[in-house]
PDB file of C-alpha atoms in Angstrom:
ATOM      1  CA  MET A   1     -45.784 232.958  21.856  1.00 43.00           C
ATOM      2  CA  ASN A   2     -44.763 231.682  25.097  1.00 40.00           C
ATOM      3  CA  ASP A   3     -42.099 232.448  26.827  1.00 39.00           C
ATOM      4  CA  SER A   4     -41.326 229.362  29.021  1.00 42.00           C
ATOM      5  CA  THR A   5     -38.612 231.885  31.613  1.00 51.00           C
ATOM      6  CA  HIS A   6     -41.182 234.085  32.687  1.00 66.00           C
ATOM      7  CA  ASP A   7     -44.404 232.563  31.445  1.00 88.00           C
ATOM      8  CA  ILE A   8     -45.228 235.410  28.825  1.00 94.00           C
ATOM      9  CA  ARG A   9     -48.319 235.208  26.718  1.00 95.00           C
ATOM     10  CA  ILE A  10     -48.906 236.843  23.606  1.00 96.00           C
ATOM     11  CA  ARG A  11     -52.412 237.495  22.494  1.00 96.00           C
ATOM     12  CA  PRO A  12     -54.490 239.889  20.302  1.00 97.00           C
ATOM     13  CA  GLY A  13     -55.460 243.061  21.634  1.00 97.00           C
ATOM     14  CA  GLY A  14     -58.631 244.981  21.622  1.00 97.00           C
ATOM     15  CA  LEU A  15     -60.517 248.394  22.696  1.00 97.00           C
ATOM     16  CA  ALA A  16     -61.289 246.589  26.041  1.00 97.00           C
ATOM     17  CA  ASP A  17     -57.378 246.758  26.492  1.00 97.00           C
ATOM     18  CA  ALA A  18     -57.084 250.604  26.180  1.00 97.00           C
ATOM     19  CA  PRO A  19     -57.714 251.180  29.769  1.00 97.00           C
ATOM     20  CA  ALA A  20     -54.877 248.921  30.731  1.00 97.00           C
ATOM     21  CA  VAL A  21     -52.470 250.799  28.016  1.00 97.00           C
ATOM     22  CA  LEU A  22     -53.122 253.775  29.389  1.00 97.00           C
ATOM     23  CA  ASP A  23     -52.233 252.963  32.640  1.00 96.00           C
ATOM     24  CA  MET A  24     -49.124 251.215  31.210  1.00 96.00           C
ATOM     25  CA  LEU A  25     -47.947 254.563  29.487  1.00 96.00           C
ATOM     26  CA  ASP A  26     -49.038 256.617  32.532  1.00 96.00           C
ATOM     27  CA  ALA A  27     -46.832 254.834  34.429  1.00 94.00           C
ATOM     28  CA  ALA A  28     -44.159 255.115  31.982  1.00 93.00           C
ATOM     29  CA  VAL A  29     -44.232 258.739  31.898  1.00 94.00           C
ATOM     30  CA  ALA A  30     -44.122 259.330  35.545  1.00 92.00           C
ATOM     31  CA  TRP A  31     -41.309 256.861  35.550  1.00 91.00           C
ATOM     32  CA  MET A  32     -39.220 258.497  33.173  1.00 88.00           C
ATOM     33  CA  ASN A  33     -40.105 261.523  34.892  1.00 92.00           C
ATOM     34  CA  GLY A  34     -38.931 260.250  37.929  1.00 88.00           C
ATOM     35  CA  ARG A  35     -35.640 259.311  36.208  1.00 87.00           C
ATOM     36  CA  GLY A  36     -35.210 263.273  34.846  1.00 86.00           C
ATOM     37  CA  ASN A  37     -36.150 262.179  31.646  1.00 85.00           C
ATOM     38  CA  THR A  38     -38.959 264.777  30.670  1.00 84.00           C
ATOM     39  CA  GLU A  39     -38.181 265.433  27.001  1.00 85.00           C
ATOM     40  CA  GLN A  40     -39.196 261.493  25.631  1.00 86.00           C
ATOM     41  CA  TRP A  41     -43.077 261.625  26.267  1.00 85.00           C
ATOM     42  CA  GLY A  42     -43.212 265.189  28.261  1.00 87.00           C
ATOM     43  CA  THR A  43     -44.535 265.522  31.930  1.00 90.00           C
ATOM     44  CA  THR A  44     -48.142 264.743  31.183  1.00 93.00           C
ATOM     45  CA  PRO A  45     -49.596 261.668  32.091  1.00 93.00           C
ATOM     46  CA  TYR A  46     -50.848 260.210  28.188  1.00 93.00           C
ATOM     47  CA  SER A  47     -54.249 259.689  29.534  1.00 94.00           C
ATOM     48  CA  ARG A  48     -54.540 263.317  29.832  1.00 95.00           C
ATOM     49  CA  LYS A  49     -53.129 264.841  26.792  1.00 95.00           C
ATOM     50  CA  PRO A  50     -54.772 266.184  24.313  1.00 95.00           C
ATOM     51  CA  GLY A  51     -55.954 263.247  22.009  1.00 94.00           C
ATOM     52  CA  GLY A  52     -53.967 260.731  24.150  1.00 94.00           C
ATOM     53  CA  VAL A  53     -57.141 258.394  25.006  1.00 96.00           C
ATOM     54  CA  ALA A  54     -58.500 258.534  21.556  1.00 96.00           C
ATOM     55  CA  ARG A  55     -54.899 257.667  20.040  1.00 95.00           C
ATOM     56  CA  VAL A  56     -54.915 254.961  22.013  1.00 97.00           C
ATOM     57  CA  GLU A  57     -58.461 253.699  21.122  1.00 97.00           C
ATOM     58  CA  ARG A  58     -57.390 253.802  17.576  1.00 96.00           C
ATOM     59  CA  TYR A  59     -54.683 251.749  18.396  1.00 96.00           C
ATOM     60  CA  MET A  60     -56.527 249.484  19.440  1.00 97.00           C
ATOM     61  CA  THR A  61     -59.099 249.044  16.577  1.00 96.00           C
ATOM     62  CA  GLU A  62     -57.643 250.623  13.672  1.00 95.00           C
ATOM     63  CA  ASN A  63     -54.307 248.658  13.909  1.00 95.00           C
ATOM     64  CA  VAL A  64     -53.078 245.428  15.043  1.00 97.00           C
ATOM     65  CA  PRO A  65     -52.500 245.439  18.947  1.00 98.00           C
ATOM     66  CA  TYR A  66     -50.607 242.684  20.916  1.00 98.00           C
ATOM     67  CA  ILE A  67     -50.958 242.451  24.678  1.00 98.00           C
ATOM     68  CA  ALA A  68     -48.350 240.271  26.692  1.00 97.00           C
ATOM     69  CA  GLU A  69     -49.724 238.847  29.923  1.00 96.00           C
ATOM     70  CA  LEU A  70     -47.436 237.330  32.560  1.00 91.00           C
ATOM     71  CA  GLY A  71     -48.291 234.124  34.187  1.00 81.00           C
ATOM     72  CA  GLY A  72     -51.210 233.179  32.454  1.00 71.00           C
ATOM     73  CA  ASN A  73     -53.511 235.077  34.761  1.00 79.00           C
ATOM     74  CA  GLY A  74     -54.950 237.549  32.286  1.00 83.00           C
ATOM     75  CA  THR A  75     -53.477 240.937  33.178  1.00 88.00           C
ATOM     76  CA  PRO A  76     -51.816 242.789  31.206  1.00 95.00           C
ATOM     77  CA  VAL A  77     -48.057 243.494  31.186  1.00 96.00           C
ATOM     78  CA  GLY A  78     -46.989 245.177  28.159  1.00 97.00           C
ATOM     79  CA  ALA A  79     -48.872 246.085  24.563  1.00 98.00           C
ATOM     80  CA  MET A  80     -47.350 246.198  21.179  1.00 98.00           C
ATOM     81  CA  VAL A  81     -49.240 247.950  17.939  1.00 98.00           C
ATOM     82  CA  LEU A  82     -48.421 247.170  14.508  1.00 98.00           C
ATOM     83  CA  ASP A  83     -48.984 248.965  11.534  1.00 97.00           C
ATOM     84  CA  SER A  84     -47.960 249.024   7.592  1.00 95.00           C
ATOM     85  CA  GLY A  85     -45.858 251.751   8.104  1.00 95.00           C
ATOM     86  CA  PRO A  86     -44.913 254.875   9.994  1.00 95.00           C
ATOM     87  CA  SER A  87     -47.180 257.235  11.421  1.00 92.00           C
ATOM     88  CA  PRO A  88     -48.230 259.898   9.203  1.00 90.00           C
ATOM     89  CA  GLN A  89     -47.576 262.378  11.777  1.00 88.00           C
ATOM     90  CA  MET A  90     -43.715 261.556  12.002  1.00 91.00           C
ATOM     91  CA  PRO A  91     -41.268 262.828   9.263  1.00 94.00           C
ATOM     92  CA  ILE A  92     -40.108 259.749   8.618  1.00 95.00           C
ATOM     93  CA  ALA A  93     -40.400 258.447   4.839  1.00 92.00           C
ATOM     94  CA  PRO A  94     -42.048 255.245   3.774  1.00 90.00           C
ATOM     95  CA  ALA A  95     -39.659 251.910   3.340  1.00 95.00           C
ATOM     96  CA  GLY A  96     -40.370 251.540  -0.082  1.00 93.00           C
ATOM     97  CA  GLU A  97     -41.424 247.847  -0.033  1.00 97.00           C
ATOM     98  CA  PRO A  98     -43.825 246.215   2.011  1.00 97.00           C
ATOM     99  CA  GLU A  99     -43.188 246.766   6.171  1.00 97.00           C
ATOM    100  CA  ARG A 100     -44.511 246.361   9.401  1.00 98.00           C
ATOM    101  CA  TYR A 101     -43.814 248.748  11.641  1.00 98.00           C
ATOM    102  CA  VAL A 102     -44.251 249.038  15.650  1.00 98.00           C
ATOM    103  CA  ARG A 103     -45.954 252.108  16.697  1.00 97.00           C
ATOM    104  CA  LEU A 104     -46.532 251.541  20.088  1.00 97.00           C
ATOM    105  CA  LEU A 105     -44.470 249.677  22.833  1.00 98.00           C
ATOM    106  CA  VAL A 106     -44.469 249.664  26.127  1.00 97.00           C
ATOM    107  CA  SER A 107     -44.532 247.394  29.183  1.00 96.00           C
ATOM    108  CA  ASP A 108     -45.561 247.691  33.209  1.00 95.00           C
ATOM    109  CA  ARG A 109     -42.800 249.253  34.707  1.00 91.00           C
ATOM    110  CA  ARG A 110     -43.744 247.151  37.392  1.00 92.00           C
ATOM    111  CA  TYR A 111     -42.333 243.833  35.503  1.00 93.00           C
ATOM    112  CA  ALA A 112     -39.341 245.606  34.145  1.00 91.00           C
ATOM    113  CA  GLY A 113     -36.476 243.226  33.678  1.00 92.00           C
ATOM    114  CA  LEU A 114     -38.688 240.184  32.693  1.00 94.00           C
ATOM    115  CA  GLY A 115     -37.853 240.626  28.730  1.00 96.00           C
ATOM    116  CA  ILE A 116     -41.548 241.740  27.918  1.00 97.00           C
ATOM    117  CA  GLY A 117     -40.886 244.207  25.356  1.00 97.00           C
ATOM    118  CA  ALA A 118     -38.041 241.608  24.303  1.00 97.00           C
ATOM    119  CA  ALA A 119     -40.714 238.695  23.931  1.00 97.00           C
ATOM    120  CA  LEU A 120     -43.678 241.445  22.152  1.00 98.00           C
ATOM    121  CA  LEU A 121     -40.644 242.666  19.517  1.00 98.00           C
ATOM    122  CA  ALA A 122     -39.719 238.408  18.639  1.00 98.00           C
ATOM    123  CA  HIS A 123     -43.735 238.254  18.437  1.00 98.00           C
ATOM    124  CA  ALA A 124     -43.445 241.110  15.876  1.00 98.00           C
ATOM    125  CA  VAL A 125     -40.586 239.528  13.805  1.00 98.00           C
ATOM    126  CA  GLU A 126     -42.677 235.956  14.026  1.00 97.00           C
ATOM    127  CA  GLU A 127     -46.155 238.309  12.642  1.00 97.00           C
ATOM    128  CA  THR A 128     -44.245 239.771   9.954  1.00 98.00           C
ATOM    129  CA  ARG A 129     -42.390 236.288   8.730  1.00 98.00           C
ATOM    130  CA  ARG A 130     -45.686 234.918   8.878  1.00 97.00           C
ATOM    131  CA  ALA A 131     -47.267 237.969   6.670  1.00 96.00           C
ATOM    132  CA  GLY A 132     -44.629 236.996   3.825  1.00 97.00           C
ATOM    133  CA  VAL A 133     -43.083 240.337   4.818  1.00 98.00           C
ATOM    134  CA  GLU A 134     -39.570 241.004   5.155  1.00 98.00           C
ATOM    135  CA  LEU A 135     -39.063 244.531   6.988  1.00 98.00           C
ATOM    136  CA  LEU A 136     -39.621 245.410  10.331  1.00 98.00           C
ATOM    137  CA  ARG A 137     -39.010 248.840  11.261  1.00 98.00           C
ATOM    138  CA  VAL A 138     -39.464 251.099  14.162  1.00 98.00           C
ATOM    139  CA  ASP A 139     -38.708 254.082  15.602  1.00 97.00           C
ATOM    140  CA  CYS A 140     -38.185 255.792  19.080  1.00 96.00           C
ATOM    141  CA  TRP A 141     -36.600 258.744  20.899  1.00 93.00           C
ATOM    142  CA  ALA A 142     -32.894 259.029  20.468  1.00 95.00           C
ATOM    143  CA  GLY A 143     -32.247 261.551  22.984  1.00 90.00           C
ATOM    144  CA  GLY A 144     -30.512 261.252  26.354  1.00 87.00           C
ATOM    145  CA  GLY A 145     -27.842 258.445  26.560  1.00 87.00           C
ATOM    146  CA  GLY A 146     -29.152 256.572  24.145  1.00 90.00           C
ATOM    147  CA  GLU A 147     -30.510 253.801  25.675  1.00 91.00           C
ATOM    148  CA  LEU A 148     -33.754 253.385  24.109  1.00 94.00           C
ATOM    149  CA  VAL A 149     -32.065 252.914  20.432  1.00 97.00           C
ATOM    150  CA  ALA A 150     -29.851 250.422  22.204  1.00 96.00           C
ATOM    151  CA  PHE A 151     -32.392 248.063  23.360  1.00 97.00           C
ATOM    152  CA  TYR A 152     -33.796 247.934  20.154  1.00 98.00           C
ATOM    153  CA  GLU A 153     -30.283 247.290  18.907  1.00 98.00           C
ATOM    154  CA  ARG A 154     -30.299 244.111  21.308  1.00 97.00           C
ATOM    155  CA  ASN A 155     -33.379 242.935  19.526  1.00 97.00           C
ATOM    156  CA  GLY A 156     -31.721 242.894  16.328  1.00 98.00           C
ATOM    157  CA  PHE A 157     -32.740 246.093  14.790  1.00 98.00           C
ATOM    158  CA  ALA A 158     -29.872 248.023  13.174  1.00 98.00           C
ATOM    159  CA  PRO A 159     -30.435 252.072  13.205  1.00 98.00           C
ATOM    160  CA  THR A 160     -30.750 253.447   9.674  1.00 97.00           C
ATOM    161  CA  ASP A 161     -32.701 257.143   9.381  1.00 95.00           C
ATOM    162  CA  ARG A 162     -32.164 260.060  12.046  1.00 95.00           C
ATOM    163  CA  PHE A 163     -34.846 262.500  12.257  1.00 94.00           C
ATOM    164  CA  LEU A 164     -36.238 265.909  14.123  1.00 92.00           C
ATOM    165  CA  ALA A 165     -40.199 266.025  15.046  1.00 90.00           C
ATOM    166  CA  ASP A 166     -40.015 270.017  15.988  1.00 88.00           C
ATOM    167  CA  SER A 167     -37.113 269.117  18.716  1.00 89.00           C
ATOM    168  CA  TRP A 168     -37.620 265.805  19.440  1.00 91.00           C
ATOM    169  CA  PRO A 169     -34.569 263.845  18.520  1.00 94.00           C
ATOM    170  CA  GLY A 170     -36.153 260.391  16.923  1.00 95.00           C
ATOM    171  CA  GLN A 171     -34.331 257.198  15.263  1.00 97.00           C
ATOM    172  CA  VAL A 172     -35.667 254.893  12.684  1.00 98.00           C
ATOM    173  CA  LEU A 173     -34.958 251.149  13.236  1.00 98.00           C
ATOM    174  CA  ALA A 174     -34.469 248.050  10.985  1.00 98.00           C
ATOM    175  CA  ARG A 175     -34.567 244.599  11.041  1.00 98.00           C
ATOM    176  CA  ARG A 176     -34.602 242.306   7.941  1.00 98.00           C
ATOM    177  CA  VAL A 177     -37.068 239.319   9.050  1.00 96.00           C
ATOM    178  CA  GLY A 178     -37.197 236.937   5.923  1.00 79.00           C
TER     179      GLY A 178
END
């Protein structure tokens, strides 16, 4: 996919992209903490969380990762991971029909506002359709002022189920693509 407005190119990801994804996740934690949000992803950089590096490496090898690049220079500025359902570690019921599930979506905070997350979600819709699947779902943090839920709503998703993972409030959202 190419977004002509900002020249966003999306390509398949792989294990070699894991360090860049970890850097984006670490920067996102620092950015959120700087805004007073210590609840969404905690205060520990993702690369230092127990199992954090291994999880990203699994995303890059066991799931279907995509990397967004800006300006064709090959520098990753966003990442998305698709799977066939929610994480088994989350208290989220399977959809009961074939689905694609956004397991990770992160963008480089230095390029905020350029539509990187929206471009990755549009790519997820394309890939879901291409696979002959009609349902695309995602879950996200539902705390704070609901900004993250609103982001997904602006990108065509509708809230479905709320859940608690320990004390972490979450929201599942769905989008029909067929």
